[in-house]
């Protein structure tokens, strides 16, 4: 491979094992929308308390995979999953598994901040109320969640104000606080910084690093610098012609520690993508 300018990859003092201590595994996963196969034969293992970035050009299936991890694709007409997705050894698509409980244990933060049209306080308290959680003190519950999302000091004097009055970056951190309030074990983030300015983006990235001490995080990003800054491991996807239909289908090309993906990839397609030759 020809020498290219590399991105700086830093995980601080974190020690990442050679293979993930898997909390979730995918084995030969195919996702269909009707007859269209969006992704083909994806096998992955997401490590406990690691940040994994899914990268690749548009249309390569990375967001489809992300939404499959907590059954968000169930909400799309015609969507179906083949293969196995196991969370802590349990097949999440097995008969009798409650998708609502799956989504509680595996939370989702979306691309565009989507706070409820309620007060800051009620945005956090809502999850506890609808899931039947009974915290000993709702005030403490709200404070704890906002503190974990690095937002408490900025909003503690205006908890009764409408969440729409917050800046975009604050709204996204509120959505993260709302997600972690219901005590998930894993957090999915679908381009959570794409609508934010650089300062807000860095705050979210710092927050992700902090949260990874407690949660397993999977993030979809088009920003390779972001993947290099925050991810412990990176999975590169691309789209190829589906031999059965001729349509483009997403495939996993390479999955490894982030430093290896950006500085010493095994596949030429990965090299071409991270060096900016395509995508």
JSON list of C-alpha atoms in Angstrom, two decimals, residues 85-245:
[
{"chain": "A", "resi": 85, "resn": "UNK", "atom": "CA", "xyz": [-27.91, -10.92, 16.73]},
{"chain": "A", "resi": 86, "resn": "UNK", "atom": "CA", "xyz": [-27.22, -11.85, 20.34]},
{"chain": "A", "resi": 87, "resn": "UNK", "atom": "CA", "xyz": [-27.03, -9.48, 23.29]},
{"chain": "A", "resi": 88, "resn": "UNK", "atom": "CA", "xyz": [-25.36, -11.02, 26.33]},
{"chain": "A", "resi": 89, "resn": "UNK", "atom": "CA", "xyz": [-25.98, -14.42, 24.78]},
{"chain": "A", "resi": 90, "resn": "UNK", "atom": "CA", "xyz": [-29.69, -13.89, 24.08]},
{"chain": "A", "resi": 91, "resn": "UNK", "atom": "CA", "xyz": [-31.02, -13.78, 20.52]},
{"chain": "A", "resi": 92, "resn": "UNK", "atom": "CA", "xyz": [-32.84, -10.42, 20.37]},
{"chain": "A", "resi": 93, "resn": "UNK", "atom": "CA", "xyz": [-35.03, -11.47, 17.43]},
{"chain": "A", "resi": 94, "resn": "UNK", "atom": "CA", "xyz": [-36.14, -14.73, 19.02]},
{"chain": "A", "resi": 95, "resn": "UNK", "atom": "CA", "xyz": [-39.83, -15.44, 19.40]},
{"chain": "A", "resi": 96, "resn": "UNK", "atom": "CA", "xyz": [-41.20, -13.99, 22.61]},
{"chain": "A", "resi": 97, "resn": "UNK", "atom": "CA", "xyz": [-38.50, -11.34, 23.05]},
{"chain": "A", "resi": 98, "resn": "UNK", "atom": "CA", "xyz": [-40.11, -7.96, 23.77]},
{"chain": "A", "resi": 99, "resn": "UNK", "atom": "CA", "xyz": [-38.67, -5.34, 21.37]},
{"chain": "A", "resi": 100, "resn": "UNK", "atom": "CA", "xyz": [-39.59, -2.55, 23.78]},
{"chain": "A", "resi": 101, "resn": "UNK", "atom": "CA", "xyz": [-37.44, -4.13, 26.47]},
{"chain": "A", "resi": 102, "resn": "UNK", "atom": "CA", "xyz": [-34.65, -4.58, 23.91]},
{"chain": "A", "resi": 103, "resn": "UNK", "atom": "CA", "xyz": [-34.81, -0.83, 23.18]},
{"chain": "A", "resi": 104, "resn": "UNK", "atom": "CA", "xyz": [-34.72, -0.01, 26.88]},
{"chain": "A", "resi": 105, "resn": "UNK", "atom": "CA", "xyz": [-31.58, -2.08, 27.39]},
{"chain": "A", "resi": 106, "resn": "UNK", "atom": "CA", "xyz": [-30.02, -0.82, 24.13]},
{"chain": "A", "resi": 107, "resn": "UNK", "atom": "CA", "xyz": [-30.78, 2.90, 23.85]},
{"chain": "A", "resi": 108, "resn": "UNK", "atom": "CA", "xyz": [-30.64, 5.03, 20.71]},
{"chain": "A", "resi": 109, "resn": "UNK", "atom": "CA", "xyz": [-29.51, 8.63, 20.14]},
{"chain": "A", "resi": 110, "resn": "UNK", "atom": "CA", "xyz": [-30.54, 9.98, 16.76]},
{"chain": "A", "resi": 111, "resn": "UNK", "atom": "CA", "xyz": [-28.85, 12.23, 14.21]},
{"chain": "A", "resi": 112, "resn": "UNK", "atom": "CA", "xyz": [-31.02, 15.26, 14.94]},
{"chain": "A", "resi": 113, "resn": "UNK", "atom": "CA", "xyz": [-31.71, 16.18, 18.57]},
{"chain": "A", "resi": 114, "resn": "UNK", "atom": "CA", "xyz": [-35.31, 15.21, 19.33]},
{"chain": "A", "resi": 115, "resn": "UNK", "atom": "CA", "xyz": [-36.26, 16.40, 22.81]},
{"chain": "A", "resi": 116, "resn": "UNK", "atom": "CA", "xyz": [-39.90, 16.04, 23.81]},
{"chain": "A", "resi": 117, "resn": "UNK", "atom": "CA", "xyz": [-41.98, 19.26, 23.79]},
{"chain": "A", "resi": 118, "resn": "UNK", "atom": "CA", "xyz": [-41.79, 19.29, 27.57]},
{"chain": "A", "resi": 119, "resn": "UNK", "atom": "CA", "xyz": [-39.66, 20.84, 30.26]},
{"chain": "A", "resi": 120, "resn": "UNK", "atom": "CA", "xyz": [-36.05, 19.78, 30.69]},
{"chain": "A", "resi": 121, "resn": "UNK", "atom": "CA", "xyz": [-37.07, 18.04, 33.92]},
{"chain": "A", "resi": 122, "resn": "UNK", "atom": "CA", "xyz": [-39.96, 16.16, 32.33]},
{"chain": "A", "resi": 123, "resn": "UNK", "atom": "CA", "xyz": [-37.80, 15.00, 29.42]},
{"chain": "A", "resi": 124, "resn": "UNK", "atom": "CA", "xyz": [-35.72, 13.04, 31.91]},
{"chain": "A", "resi": 125, "resn": "UNK", "atom": "CA", "xyz": [-38.53, 11.97, 34.23]},
{"chain": "A", "resi": 126, "resn": "UNK", "atom": "CA", "xyz": [-40.64, 10.69, 31.32]},
{"chain": "A", "resi": 127, "resn": "UNK", "atom": "CA", "xyz": [-38.65, 7.49, 30.84]},
{"chain": "A", "resi": 128, "resn": "UNK", "atom": "CA", "xyz": [-38.95, 6.50, 34.47]},
{"chain": "A", "resi": 129, "resn": "UNK", "atom": "CA", "xyz": [-42.67, 7.15, 34.45]},
{"chain": "A", "resi": 130, "resn": "UNK", "atom": "CA", "xyz": [-43.50, 5.15, 31.32]},
{"chain": "A", "resi": 131, "resn": "UNK", "atom": "CA", "xyz": [-41.24, 2.20, 32.17]},
{"chain": "A", "resi": 132, "resn": "UNK", "atom": "CA", "xyz": [-42.51, 1.90, 35.73]},
{"chain": "A", "resi": 133, "resn": "UNK", "atom": "CA", "xyz": [-39.24, 2.84, 37.38]},
{"chain": "A", "resi": 134, "resn": "UNK", "atom": "CA", "xyz": [-39.76, 4.16, 40.89]},
{"chain": "A", "resi": 135, "resn": "UNK", "atom": "CA", "xyz": [-36.72, 6.19, 41.93]},
{"chain": "A", "resi": 136, "resn": "UNK", "atom": "CA", "xyz": [-36.68, 7.11, 45.61]},
{"chain": "A", "resi": 137, "resn": "UNK", "atom": "CA", "xyz": [-36.32, 10.75, 44.60]},
{"chain": "A", "resi": 138, "resn": "UNK", "atom": "CA", "xyz": [-37.26, 11.94, 41.11]},
{"chain": "A", "resi": 139, "resn": "UNK", "atom": "CA", "xyz": [-35.28, 15.14, 41.67]},
{"chain": "A", "resi": 140, "resn": "UNK", "atom": "CA", "xyz": [-32.13, 13.12, 42.38]},
{"chain": "A", "resi": 141, "resn": "UNK", "atom": "CA", "xyz": [-32.91, 10.84, 39.43]},
{"chain": "A", "resi": 142, "resn": "UNK", "atom": "CA", "xyz": [-33.10, 13.83, 37.07]},
{"chain": "A", "resi": 143, "resn": "UNK", "atom": "CA", "xyz": [-29.94, 15.38, 38.50]},
{"chain": "A", "resi": 144, "resn": "UNK", "atom": "CA", "xyz": [-27.98, 12.14, 38.19]},
{"chain": "A", "resi": 145, "resn": "UNK", "atom": "CA", "xyz": [-28.96, 11.67, 34.54]},
{"chain": "A", "resi": 146, "resn": "UNK", "atom": "CA", "xyz": [-28.17, 15.27, 33.58]},
{"chain": "A", "resi": 147, "resn": "UNK", "atom": "CA", "xyz": [-24.86, 15.08, 35.44]},
{"chain": "A", "resi": 148, "resn": "UNK", "atom": "CA", "xyz": [-23.84, 11.93, 33.56]},
{"chain": "A", "resi": 149, "resn": "UNK", "atom": "CA", "xyz": [-24.62, 13.77, 30.32]},
{"chain": "A", "resi": 150, "resn": "UNK", "atom": "CA", "xyz": [-22.46, 16.75, 31.38]},
{"chain": "A", "resi": 151, "resn": "UNK", "atom": "CA", "xyz": [-25.48, 19.06, 31.30]},
{"chain": "A", "resi": 152, "resn": "UNK", "atom": "CA", "xyz": [-26.53, 19.57, 34.92]},
{"chain": "A", "resi": 153, "resn": "UNK", "atom": "CA", "xyz": [-24.44, 22.68, 35.64]},
{"chain": "A", "resi": 154, "resn": "UNK", "atom": "CA", "xyz": [-25.85, 24.40, 32.55]},
{"chain": "A", "resi": 155, "resn": "UNK", "atom": "CA", "xyz": [-29.54, 23.71, 33.21]},
{"chain": "A", "resi": 156, "resn": "UNK", "atom": "CA", "xyz": [-29.95, 23.21, 36.97]},
{"chain": "A", "resi": 157, "resn": "UNK", "atom": "CA", "xyz": [-31.55, 26.65, 37.36]},
{"chain": "A", "resi": 158, "resn": "UNK", "atom": "CA", "xyz": [-34.02, 26.26, 34.49]},
{"chain": "A", "resi": 159, "resn": "UNK", "atom": "CA", "xyz": [-35.32, 22.70, 34.77]},
{"chain": "A", "resi": 160, "resn": "UNK", "atom": "CA", "xyz": [-38.92, 23.82, 34.23]},
{"chain": "A", "resi": 161, "resn": "UNK", "atom": "CA", "xyz": [-38.13, 25.60, 30.97]},
{"chain": "A", "resi": 162, "resn": "UNK", "atom": "CA", "xyz": [-39.07, 24.01, 27.66]},
{"chain": "A", "resi": 163, "resn": "UNK", "atom": "CA", "xyz": [-36.29, 21.85, 26.25]},
{"chain": "A", "resi": 164, "resn": "UNK", "atom": "CA", "xyz": [-36.66, 23.56, 22.88]},
{"chain": "A", "resi": 165, "resn": "UNK", "atom": "CA", "xyz": [-35.02, 26.62, 24.40]},
{"chain": "A", "resi": 166, "resn": "UNK", "atom": "CA", "xyz": [-31.69, 24.82, 24.64]},
{"chain": "A", "resi": 167, "resn": "UNK", "atom": "CA", "xyz": [-28.97, 25.09, 22.01]},
{"chain": "A", "resi": 168, "resn": "UNK", "atom": "CA", "xyz": [-28.56, 22.24, 19.54]},
{"chain": "A", "resi": 169, "resn": "UNK", "atom": "CA", "xyz": [-25.62, 20.77, 21.43]},
{"chain": "A", "resi": 170, "resn": "UNK", "atom": "CA", "xyz": [-27.46, 21.03, 24.74]},
{"chain": "A", "resi": 171, "resn": "UNK", "atom": "CA", "xyz": [-30.53, 19.37, 23.20]},
{"chain": "A", "resi": 172, "resn": "UNK", "atom": "CA", "xyz": [-28.39, 16.47, 22.03]},
{"chain": "A", "resi": 173, "resn": "UNK", "atom": "CA", "xyz": [-26.86, 16.06, 25.49]},
{"chain": "A", "resi": 174, "resn": "UNK", "atom": "CA", "xyz": [-30.39, 16.19, 26.91]},
{"chain": "A", "resi": 175, "resn": "UNK", "atom": "CA", "xyz": [-31.36, 13.35, 24.56]},
{"chain": "A", "resi": 176, "resn": "UNK", "atom": "CA", "xyz": [-28.33, 11.40, 25.76]},
{"chain": "A", "resi": 177, "resn": "UNK", "atom": "CA", "xyz": [-29.37, 12.08, 29.38]},
{"chain": "A", "resi": 178, "resn": "UNK", "atom": "CA", "xyz": [-32.89, 10.88, 28.56]},
{"chain": "A", "resi": 179, "resn": "UNK", "atom": "CA", "xyz": [-31.45, 7.71, 27.02]},
{"chain": "A", "resi": 180, "resn": "UNK", "atom": "CA", "xyz": [-29.22, 6.83, 29.96]},
{"chain": "A", "resi": 181, "resn": "UNK", "atom": "CA", "xyz": [-31.95, 7.72, 32.50]},
{"chain": "A", "resi": 182, "resn": "UNK", "atom": "CA", "xyz": [-33.69, 4.38, 31.92]},
{"chain": "A", "resi": 183, "resn": "UNK", "atom": "CA", "xyz": [-30.46, 2.50, 32.73]},
{"chain": "A", "resi": 184, "resn": "UNK", "atom": "CA", "xyz": [-29.51, 0.94, 29.37]},
{"chain": "A", "resi": 185, "resn": "UNK", "atom": "CA", "xyz": [-26.55, -1.39, 29.02]},
{"chain": "A", "resi": 186, "resn": "UNK", "atom": "CA", "xyz": [-25.59, -0.24, 25.54]},
{"chain": "A", "resi": 187, "resn": "UNK", "atom": "CA", "xyz": [-26.00, 3.03, 23.60]},
{"chain": "A", "resi": 188, "resn": "UNK", "atom": "CA", "xyz": [-26.35, 3.41, 19.83]},
{"chain": "A", "resi": 189, "resn": "UNK", "atom": "CA", "xyz": [-25.62, 6.78, 18.22]},
{"chain": "A", "resi": 190, "resn": "UNK", "atom": "CA", "xyz": [-26.57, 7.54, 14.61]},
{"chain": "A", "resi": 191, "resn": "UNK", "atom": "CA", "xyz": [-24.36, 10.46, 13.50]},
{"chain": "A", "resi": 192, "resn": "UNK", "atom": "CA", "xyz": [-25.07, 12.32, 16.75]},
{"chain": "A", "resi": 193, "resn": "UNK", "atom": "CA", "xyz": [-22.87, 15.30, 15.87]},
{"chain": "A", "resi": 194, "resn": "UNK", "atom": "CA", "xyz": [-23.73, 15.86, 12.21]},
{"chain": "A", "resi": 195, "resn": "UNK", "atom": "CA", "xyz": [-26.12, 18.73, 13.02]},
{"chain": "A", "resi": 196, "resn": "UNK", "atom": "CA", "xyz": [-23.81, 20.39, 15.55]},
{"chain": "A", "resi": 197, "resn": "UNK", "atom": "CA", "xyz": [-21.08, 23.02, 15.41]},
{"chain": "A", "resi": 198, "resn": "UNK", "atom": "CA", "xyz": [-17.45, 22.05, 16.13]},
{"chain": "A", "resi": 199, "resn": "UNK", "atom": "CA", "xyz": [-17.52, 23.14, 19.78]},
{"chain": "A", "resi": 200, "resn": "UNK", "atom": "CA", "xyz": [-20.71, 21.18, 20.51]},
{"chain": "A", "resi": 201, "resn": "UNK", "atom": "CA", "xyz": [-19.28, 18.21, 18.59]},
{"chain": "A", "resi": 202, "resn": "UNK", "atom": "CA", "xyz": [-16.18, 18.08, 20.78]},
{"chain": "A", "resi": 203, "resn": "UNK", "atom": "CA", "xyz": [-18.34, 18.19, 23.91]},
{"chain": "A", "resi": 204, "resn": "UNK", "atom": "CA", "xyz": [-20.37, 15.22, 22.68]},
{"chain": "A", "resi": 205, "resn": "UNK", "atom": "CA", "xyz": [-17.16, 13.35, 21.82]},
{"chain": "A", "resi": 206, "resn": "UNK", "atom": "CA", "xyz": [-15.75, 13.99, 25.30]},
{"chain": "A", "resi": 207, "resn": "UNK", "atom": "CA", "xyz": [-19.06, 12.80, 26.74]},
{"chain": "A", "resi": 208, "resn": "UNK", "atom": "CA", "xyz": [-18.90, 9.59, 24.70]},
{"chain": "A", "resi": 209, "resn": "UNK", "atom": "CA", "xyz": [-15.44, 8.85, 26.08]},
{"chain": "A", "resi": 210, "resn": "UNK", "atom": "CA", "xyz": [-16.70, 9.39, 29.62]},
{"chain": "A", "resi": 211, "resn": "UNK", "atom": "CA", "xyz": [-19.78, 7.25, 29.08]},
{"chain": "A", "resi": 212, "resn": "UNK", "atom": "CA", "xyz": [-17.71, 4.39, 27.67]},
{"chain": "A", "resi": 213, "resn": "UNK", "atom": "CA", "xyz": [-16.42, 3.77, 31.18]},
{"chain": "A", "resi": 214, "resn": "UNK", "atom": "CA", "xyz": [-19.92, 2.51, 31.95]},
{"chain": "A", "resi": 215, "resn": "UNK", "atom": "CA", "xyz": [-21.60, 1.69, 28.63]},
{"chain": "A", "resi": 216, "resn": "UNK", "atom": "CA", "xyz": [-20.88, -0.10, 25.38]},
{"chain": "A", "resi": 217, "resn": "UNK", "atom": "CA", "xyz": [-21.30, 2.46, 22.58]},
{"chain": "A", "resi": 218, "resn": "UNK", "atom": "CA", "xyz": [-21.74, 1.97, 18.83]},
{"chain": "A", "resi": 219, "resn": "UNK", "atom": "CA", "xyz": [-21.64, 5.08, 16.66]},
{"chain": "A", "resi": 220, "resn": "UNK", "atom": "CA", "xyz": [-22.30, 5.63, 12.96]},
{"chain": "A", "resi": 221, "resn": "UNK", "atom": "CA", "xyz": [-20.29, 8.53, 11.58]},
{"chain": "A", "resi": 222, "resn": "UNK", "atom": "CA", "xyz": [-19.28, 9.96, 8.22]},
{"chain": "A", "resi": 223, "resn": "UNK", "atom": "CA", "xyz": [-16.56, 11.93, 9.98]},
{"chain": "A", "resi": 224, "resn": "UNK", "atom": "CA", "xyz": [-13.37, 9.88, 9.89]},
{"chain": "A", "resi": 225, "resn": "UNK", "atom": "CA", "xyz": [-11.59, 12.33, 12.18]},
{"chain": "A", "resi": 226, "resn": "UNK", "atom": "CA", "xyz": [-14.34, 11.72, 14.73]},
{"chain": "A", "resi": 227, "resn": "UNK", "atom": "CA", "xyz": [-13.95, 7.95, 14.45]},
{"chain": "A", "resi": 228, "resn": "UNK", "atom": "CA", "xyz": [-10.19, 8.36, 14.91]},
{"chain": "A", "resi": 229, "resn": "UNK", "atom": "CA", "xyz": [-10.70, 10.56, 17.97]},
{"chain": "A", "resi": 230, "resn": "UNK", "atom": "CA", "xyz": [-13.27, 8.53, 19.89]},
{"chain": "A", "resi": 231, "resn": "UNK", "atom": "CA", "xyz": [-13.47, 4.92, 18.69]},
{"chain": "A", "resi": 232, "resn": "UNK", "atom": "CA", "xyz": [-11.63, 1.97, 20.18]},
{"chain": "A", "resi": 233, "resn": "UNK", "atom": "CA", "xyz": [-12.54, -0.18, 17.18]},
{"chain": "A", "resi": 234, "resn": "UNK", "atom": "CA", "xyz": [-13.78, 0.72, 13.71]},
{"chain": "A", "resi": 235, "resn": "UNK", "atom": "CA", "xyz": [-15.77, -1.27, 11.16]},
{"chain": "A", "resi": 236, "resn": "UNK", "atom": "CA", "xyz": [-15.53, -0.20, 7.53]},
{"chain": "A", "resi": 237, "resn": "UNK", "atom": "CA", "xyz": [-18.47, -0.95, 5.24]},
{"chain": "A", "resi": 238, "resn": "UNK", "atom": "CA", "xyz": [-18.89, -0.49, 1.51]},
{"chain": "A", "resi": 239, "resn": "UNK", "atom": "CA", "xyz": [-21.56, -1.34, -1.08]},
{"chain": "A", "resi": 240, "resn": "UNK", "atom": "CA", "xyz": [-21.18, -4.03, -3.71]},
{"chain": "A", "resi": 241, "resn": "UNK", "atom": "CA", "xyz": [-23.44, -5.44, -6.40]},
{"chain": "A", "resi": 242, "resn": "UNK", "atom": "CA", "xyz": [-25.72, -8.16, -4.99]},
{"chain": "A", "resi": 243, "resn": "UNK", "atom": "CA", "xyz": [-25.20, -11.24, -7.15]},
{"chain": "A", "resi": 244, "resn": "UNK", "atom": "CA", "xyz": [-28.81, -12.27, -6.69]},
{"chain": "A", "resi": 245, "resn": "UNK", "atom": "CA", "xyz": [-30.55, -9.01, -7.62]}
]
